[in-house]
Short mmCIF file of C-alpha atoms in Angstrom, two decimals:
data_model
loop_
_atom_site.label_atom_id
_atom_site.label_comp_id
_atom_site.label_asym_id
_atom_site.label_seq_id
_atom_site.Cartn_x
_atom_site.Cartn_y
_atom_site.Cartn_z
CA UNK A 93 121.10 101.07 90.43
CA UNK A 94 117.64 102.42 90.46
CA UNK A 95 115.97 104.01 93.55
CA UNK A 96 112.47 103.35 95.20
CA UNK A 97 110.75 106.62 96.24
CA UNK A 98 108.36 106.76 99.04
CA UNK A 99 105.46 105.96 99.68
CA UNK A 100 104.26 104.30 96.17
CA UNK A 101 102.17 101.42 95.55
CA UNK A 102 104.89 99.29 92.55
CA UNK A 103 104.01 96.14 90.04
CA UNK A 104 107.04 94.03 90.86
CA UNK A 105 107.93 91.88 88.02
CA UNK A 106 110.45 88.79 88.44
CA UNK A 107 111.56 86.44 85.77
CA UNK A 108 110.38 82.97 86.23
CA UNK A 109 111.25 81.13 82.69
CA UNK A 110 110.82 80.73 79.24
CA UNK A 111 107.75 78.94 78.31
CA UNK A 112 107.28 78.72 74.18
CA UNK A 113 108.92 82.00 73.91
CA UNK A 114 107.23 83.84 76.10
CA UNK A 115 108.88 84.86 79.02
CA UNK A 116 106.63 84.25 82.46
CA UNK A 117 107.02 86.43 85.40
CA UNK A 118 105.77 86.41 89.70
CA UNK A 119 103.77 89.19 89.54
CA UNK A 120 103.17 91.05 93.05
CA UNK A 121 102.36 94.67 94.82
CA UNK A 122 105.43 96.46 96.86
CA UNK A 123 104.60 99.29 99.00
CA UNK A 124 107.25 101.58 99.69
CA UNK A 125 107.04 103.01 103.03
CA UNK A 126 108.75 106.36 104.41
CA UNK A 127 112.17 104.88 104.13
CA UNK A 128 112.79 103.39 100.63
CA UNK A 129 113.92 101.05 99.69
CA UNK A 130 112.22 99.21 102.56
CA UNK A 131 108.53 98.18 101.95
CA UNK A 132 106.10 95.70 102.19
CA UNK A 133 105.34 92.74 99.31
CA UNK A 134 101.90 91.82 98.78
CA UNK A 135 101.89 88.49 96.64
CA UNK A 136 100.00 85.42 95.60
CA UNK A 137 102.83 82.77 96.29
CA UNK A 138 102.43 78.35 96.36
CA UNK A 139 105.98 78.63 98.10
CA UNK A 140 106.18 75.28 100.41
CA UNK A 141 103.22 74.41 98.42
CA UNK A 142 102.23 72.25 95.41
CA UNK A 143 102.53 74.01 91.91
CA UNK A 144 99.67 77.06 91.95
CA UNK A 145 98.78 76.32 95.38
CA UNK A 146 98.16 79.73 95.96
CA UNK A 147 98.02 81.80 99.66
CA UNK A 148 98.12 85.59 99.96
CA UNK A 149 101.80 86.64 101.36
CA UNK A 150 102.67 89.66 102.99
CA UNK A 151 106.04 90.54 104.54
CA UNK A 152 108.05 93.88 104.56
CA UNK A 153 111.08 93.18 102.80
CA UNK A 154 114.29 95.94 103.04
CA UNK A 155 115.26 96.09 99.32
CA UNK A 156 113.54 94.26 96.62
CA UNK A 157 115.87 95.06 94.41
CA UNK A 158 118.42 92.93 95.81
CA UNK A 159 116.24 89.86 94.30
CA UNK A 160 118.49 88.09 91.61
CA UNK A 161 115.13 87.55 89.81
CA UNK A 162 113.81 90.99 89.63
CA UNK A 163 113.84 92.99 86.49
CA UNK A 164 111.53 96.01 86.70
CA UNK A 165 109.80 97.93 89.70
CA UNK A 166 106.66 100.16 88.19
CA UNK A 167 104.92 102.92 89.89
CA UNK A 168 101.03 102.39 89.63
CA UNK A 169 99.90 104.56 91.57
CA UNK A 170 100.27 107.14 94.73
CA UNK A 171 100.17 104.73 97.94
CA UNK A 172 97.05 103.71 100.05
CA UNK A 173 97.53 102.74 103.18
CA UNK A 174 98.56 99.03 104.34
CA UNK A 175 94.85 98.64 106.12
CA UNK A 176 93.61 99.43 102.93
CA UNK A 177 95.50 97.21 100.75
CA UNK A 178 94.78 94.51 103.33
CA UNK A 179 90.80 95.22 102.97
CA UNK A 180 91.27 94.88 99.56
CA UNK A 181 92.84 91.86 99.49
CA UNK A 182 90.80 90.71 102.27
CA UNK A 183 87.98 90.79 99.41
CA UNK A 184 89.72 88.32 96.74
CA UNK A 185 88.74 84.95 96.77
CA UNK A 186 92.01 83.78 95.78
CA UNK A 187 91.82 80.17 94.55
CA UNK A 188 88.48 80.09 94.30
CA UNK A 189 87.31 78.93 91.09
CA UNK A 190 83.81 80.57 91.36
CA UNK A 191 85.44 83.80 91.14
CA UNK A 192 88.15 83.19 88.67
CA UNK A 193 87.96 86.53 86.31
CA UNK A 194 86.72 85.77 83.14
CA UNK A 195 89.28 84.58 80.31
CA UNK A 196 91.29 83.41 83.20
CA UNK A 197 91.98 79.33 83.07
CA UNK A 198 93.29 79.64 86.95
CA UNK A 199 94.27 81.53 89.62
CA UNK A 200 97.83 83.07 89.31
CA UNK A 201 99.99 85.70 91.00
CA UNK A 202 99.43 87.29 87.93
CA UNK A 203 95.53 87.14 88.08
CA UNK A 204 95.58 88.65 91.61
CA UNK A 205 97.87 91.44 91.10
CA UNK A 206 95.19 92.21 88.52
CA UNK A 207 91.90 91.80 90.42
CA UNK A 208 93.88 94.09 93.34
CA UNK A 209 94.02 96.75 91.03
CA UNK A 210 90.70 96.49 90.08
CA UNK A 211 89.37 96.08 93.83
CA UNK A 212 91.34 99.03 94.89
CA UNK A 213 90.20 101.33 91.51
CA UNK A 214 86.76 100.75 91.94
CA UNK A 215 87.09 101.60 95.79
CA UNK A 216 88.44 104.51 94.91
CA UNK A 217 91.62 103.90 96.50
CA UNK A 218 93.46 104.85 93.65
CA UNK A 219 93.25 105.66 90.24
CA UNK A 220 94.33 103.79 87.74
CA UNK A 221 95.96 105.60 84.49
CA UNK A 222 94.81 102.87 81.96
CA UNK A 223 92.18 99.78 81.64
CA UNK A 224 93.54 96.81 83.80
CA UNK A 225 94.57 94.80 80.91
CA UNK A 226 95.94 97.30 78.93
CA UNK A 227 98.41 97.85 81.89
CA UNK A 228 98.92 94.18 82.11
CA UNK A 229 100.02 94.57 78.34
CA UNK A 230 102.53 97.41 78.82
CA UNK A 231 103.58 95.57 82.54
CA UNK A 232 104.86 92.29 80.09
CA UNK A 233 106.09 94.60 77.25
CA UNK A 234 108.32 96.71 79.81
CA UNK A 235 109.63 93.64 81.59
CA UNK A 236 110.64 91.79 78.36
CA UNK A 237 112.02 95.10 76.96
CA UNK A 238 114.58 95.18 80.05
CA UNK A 239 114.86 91.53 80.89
CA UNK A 240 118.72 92.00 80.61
CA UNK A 241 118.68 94.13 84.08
CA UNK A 242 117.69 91.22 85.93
CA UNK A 243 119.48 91.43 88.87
CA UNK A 244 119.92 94.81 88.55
CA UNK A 245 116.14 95.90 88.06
CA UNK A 246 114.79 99.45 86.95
CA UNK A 247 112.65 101.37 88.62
CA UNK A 248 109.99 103.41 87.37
CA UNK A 249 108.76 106.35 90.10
CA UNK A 250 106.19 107.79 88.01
CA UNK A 251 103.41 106.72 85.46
CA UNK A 252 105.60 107.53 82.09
CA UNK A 253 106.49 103.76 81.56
CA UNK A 254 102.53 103.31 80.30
CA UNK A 255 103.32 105.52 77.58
CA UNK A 256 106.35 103.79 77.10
CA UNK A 257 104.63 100.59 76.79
CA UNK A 258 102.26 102.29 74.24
CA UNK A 259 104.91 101.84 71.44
CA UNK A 260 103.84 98.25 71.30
CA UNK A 261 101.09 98.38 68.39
CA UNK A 262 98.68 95.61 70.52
CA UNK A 263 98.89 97.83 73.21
CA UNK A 264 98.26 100.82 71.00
CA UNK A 265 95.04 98.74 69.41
CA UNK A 266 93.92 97.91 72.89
CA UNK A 267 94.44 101.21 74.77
CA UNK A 268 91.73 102.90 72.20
CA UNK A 269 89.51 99.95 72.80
CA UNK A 270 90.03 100.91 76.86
CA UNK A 271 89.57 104.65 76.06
CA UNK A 272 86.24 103.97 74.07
CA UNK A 273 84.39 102.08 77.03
CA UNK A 274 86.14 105.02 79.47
CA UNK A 275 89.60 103.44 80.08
CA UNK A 276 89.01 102.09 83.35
CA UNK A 277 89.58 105.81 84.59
CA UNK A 278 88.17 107.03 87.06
CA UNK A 279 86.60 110.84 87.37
CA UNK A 280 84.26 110.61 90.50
CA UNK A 281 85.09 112.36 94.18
CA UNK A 282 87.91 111.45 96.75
CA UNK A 283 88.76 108.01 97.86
CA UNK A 284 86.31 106.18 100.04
CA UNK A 285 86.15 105.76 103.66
CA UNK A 286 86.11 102.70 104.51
CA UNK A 287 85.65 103.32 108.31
CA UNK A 288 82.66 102.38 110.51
CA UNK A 289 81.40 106.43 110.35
CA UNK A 290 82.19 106.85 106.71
CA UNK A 291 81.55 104.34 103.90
CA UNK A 292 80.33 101.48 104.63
CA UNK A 293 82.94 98.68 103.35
CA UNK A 294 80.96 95.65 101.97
CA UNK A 295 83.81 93.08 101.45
CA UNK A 296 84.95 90.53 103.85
CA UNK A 297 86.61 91.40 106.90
CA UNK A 298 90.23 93.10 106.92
CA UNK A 299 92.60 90.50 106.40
CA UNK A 300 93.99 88.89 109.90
CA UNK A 301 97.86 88.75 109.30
CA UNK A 302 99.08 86.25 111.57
CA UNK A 303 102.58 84.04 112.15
CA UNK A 304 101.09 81.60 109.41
CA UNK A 305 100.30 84.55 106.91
CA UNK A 306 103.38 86.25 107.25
CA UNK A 307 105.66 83.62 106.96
CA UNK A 308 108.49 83.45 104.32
CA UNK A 309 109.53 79.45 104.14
CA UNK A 310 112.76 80.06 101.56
CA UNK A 311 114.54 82.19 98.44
CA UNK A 312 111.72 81.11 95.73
CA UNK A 313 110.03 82.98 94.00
CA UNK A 314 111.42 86.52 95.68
CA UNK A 315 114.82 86.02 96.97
CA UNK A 316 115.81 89.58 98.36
CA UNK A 317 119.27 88.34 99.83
CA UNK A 318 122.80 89.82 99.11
#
């Protein structure tokens, strides 16, 4: 089996079902703290809810890769702190339709793993090695490519699994459309500080995680059971 490095901020991709030939995945963030494989799971989840009845999730969970669902783990990036994934998140109007990305037809766990990563990039909280979309391209293309470990999921500690993904010749096609407008890189100073003498953050207020927030009501869509 695959390990989980510390302290790494990870797409987690887990099989869902077949819809028209195109497999569908739950999309969420893992951080991986000081003791792999234990982390925390950042996800939009409708668990105990109606169909795409969205609410932001967070709960530390000790191996994700004991999820019968899961089929790949990918490094995105160096990890920020949990306070500043929460301020992040705390920014997302998940489920609101006024700020539903455009091209989007609703929210998804999908959508809000991508608007994270665009929150947290343009924060400079970390930097992103490709255009949002592109790595949404080469996130699908690696989990279809390895569907056959789920169960048994890979893990990918370090950025190489975007080149991998650039086999594809869509992604190819779209990662020189990314690199034309600048790639969604980013080439300005350090990360900000988002603390009351540094600056200033302008989103909503860090996210309060209470008993209700935390709460994990059953197996679907992440069960992390032996």
């Amino acid at each position: 089996m695959s390990e989980i490095y510390k302290e790494n901020l990870f797409i987690t991709l887990q099989f869902l079902r077949n819809v028209n030939g195109q497999n569908k995945y739950h999309w969420g963030l893992f951080l991986s703290g000081s003791s792999p494989p234990a982390g925390i799971l950042m996800h939009a989840t409708d668990t105990n809810r109606a169909a795409l009845d969205l609410y932001l999730e967070e709960r530390r969970v000790s191996n994700p890769l004991r999820s019968g669902t899961m089929v790949v783990v990918l490094k995105i990036a160096d990890a920020p702190s949990l306070d500043t994934l929460r301020k992040c998140a705390s920014s997302i109007h998940l489920m609101d339709p006024r700020y539903l990305p455009r091209g989007e037809d609703r929210w998804t766990c999908r959508v809000w793993v991508k608007e994270m990563l665009k929150s947290l990039h343009k924060h400079r909280c970390i930097s992103l090695p490709a255009d949002v979309d592109v790595i949404e391209q080469y996130c699908q293309y690696m989990a279809d490519s390895h569907l056959q470990y789920k169960g048994d999921a890979r893990v990918f500690n370090d950025l190489n699994w975007v080149r991998a993904g650039s086999s594809s010749s869509s992604s190819k096609a779209t990662l020189s459309e990314a690199d034309a407008r600048g790639g969604g890189r980013y080439y300005g100073p350090s990360p900000m500080n988002i603390d009351s003498t540094g600056g200033r953050y302008y989103g909503s207020s860090p996210m309060v995680i209470d008993s209700t927030t935390k709460r994990y009501y059953g197996p679907s869509p992440m069960d992390t059971r032996t």
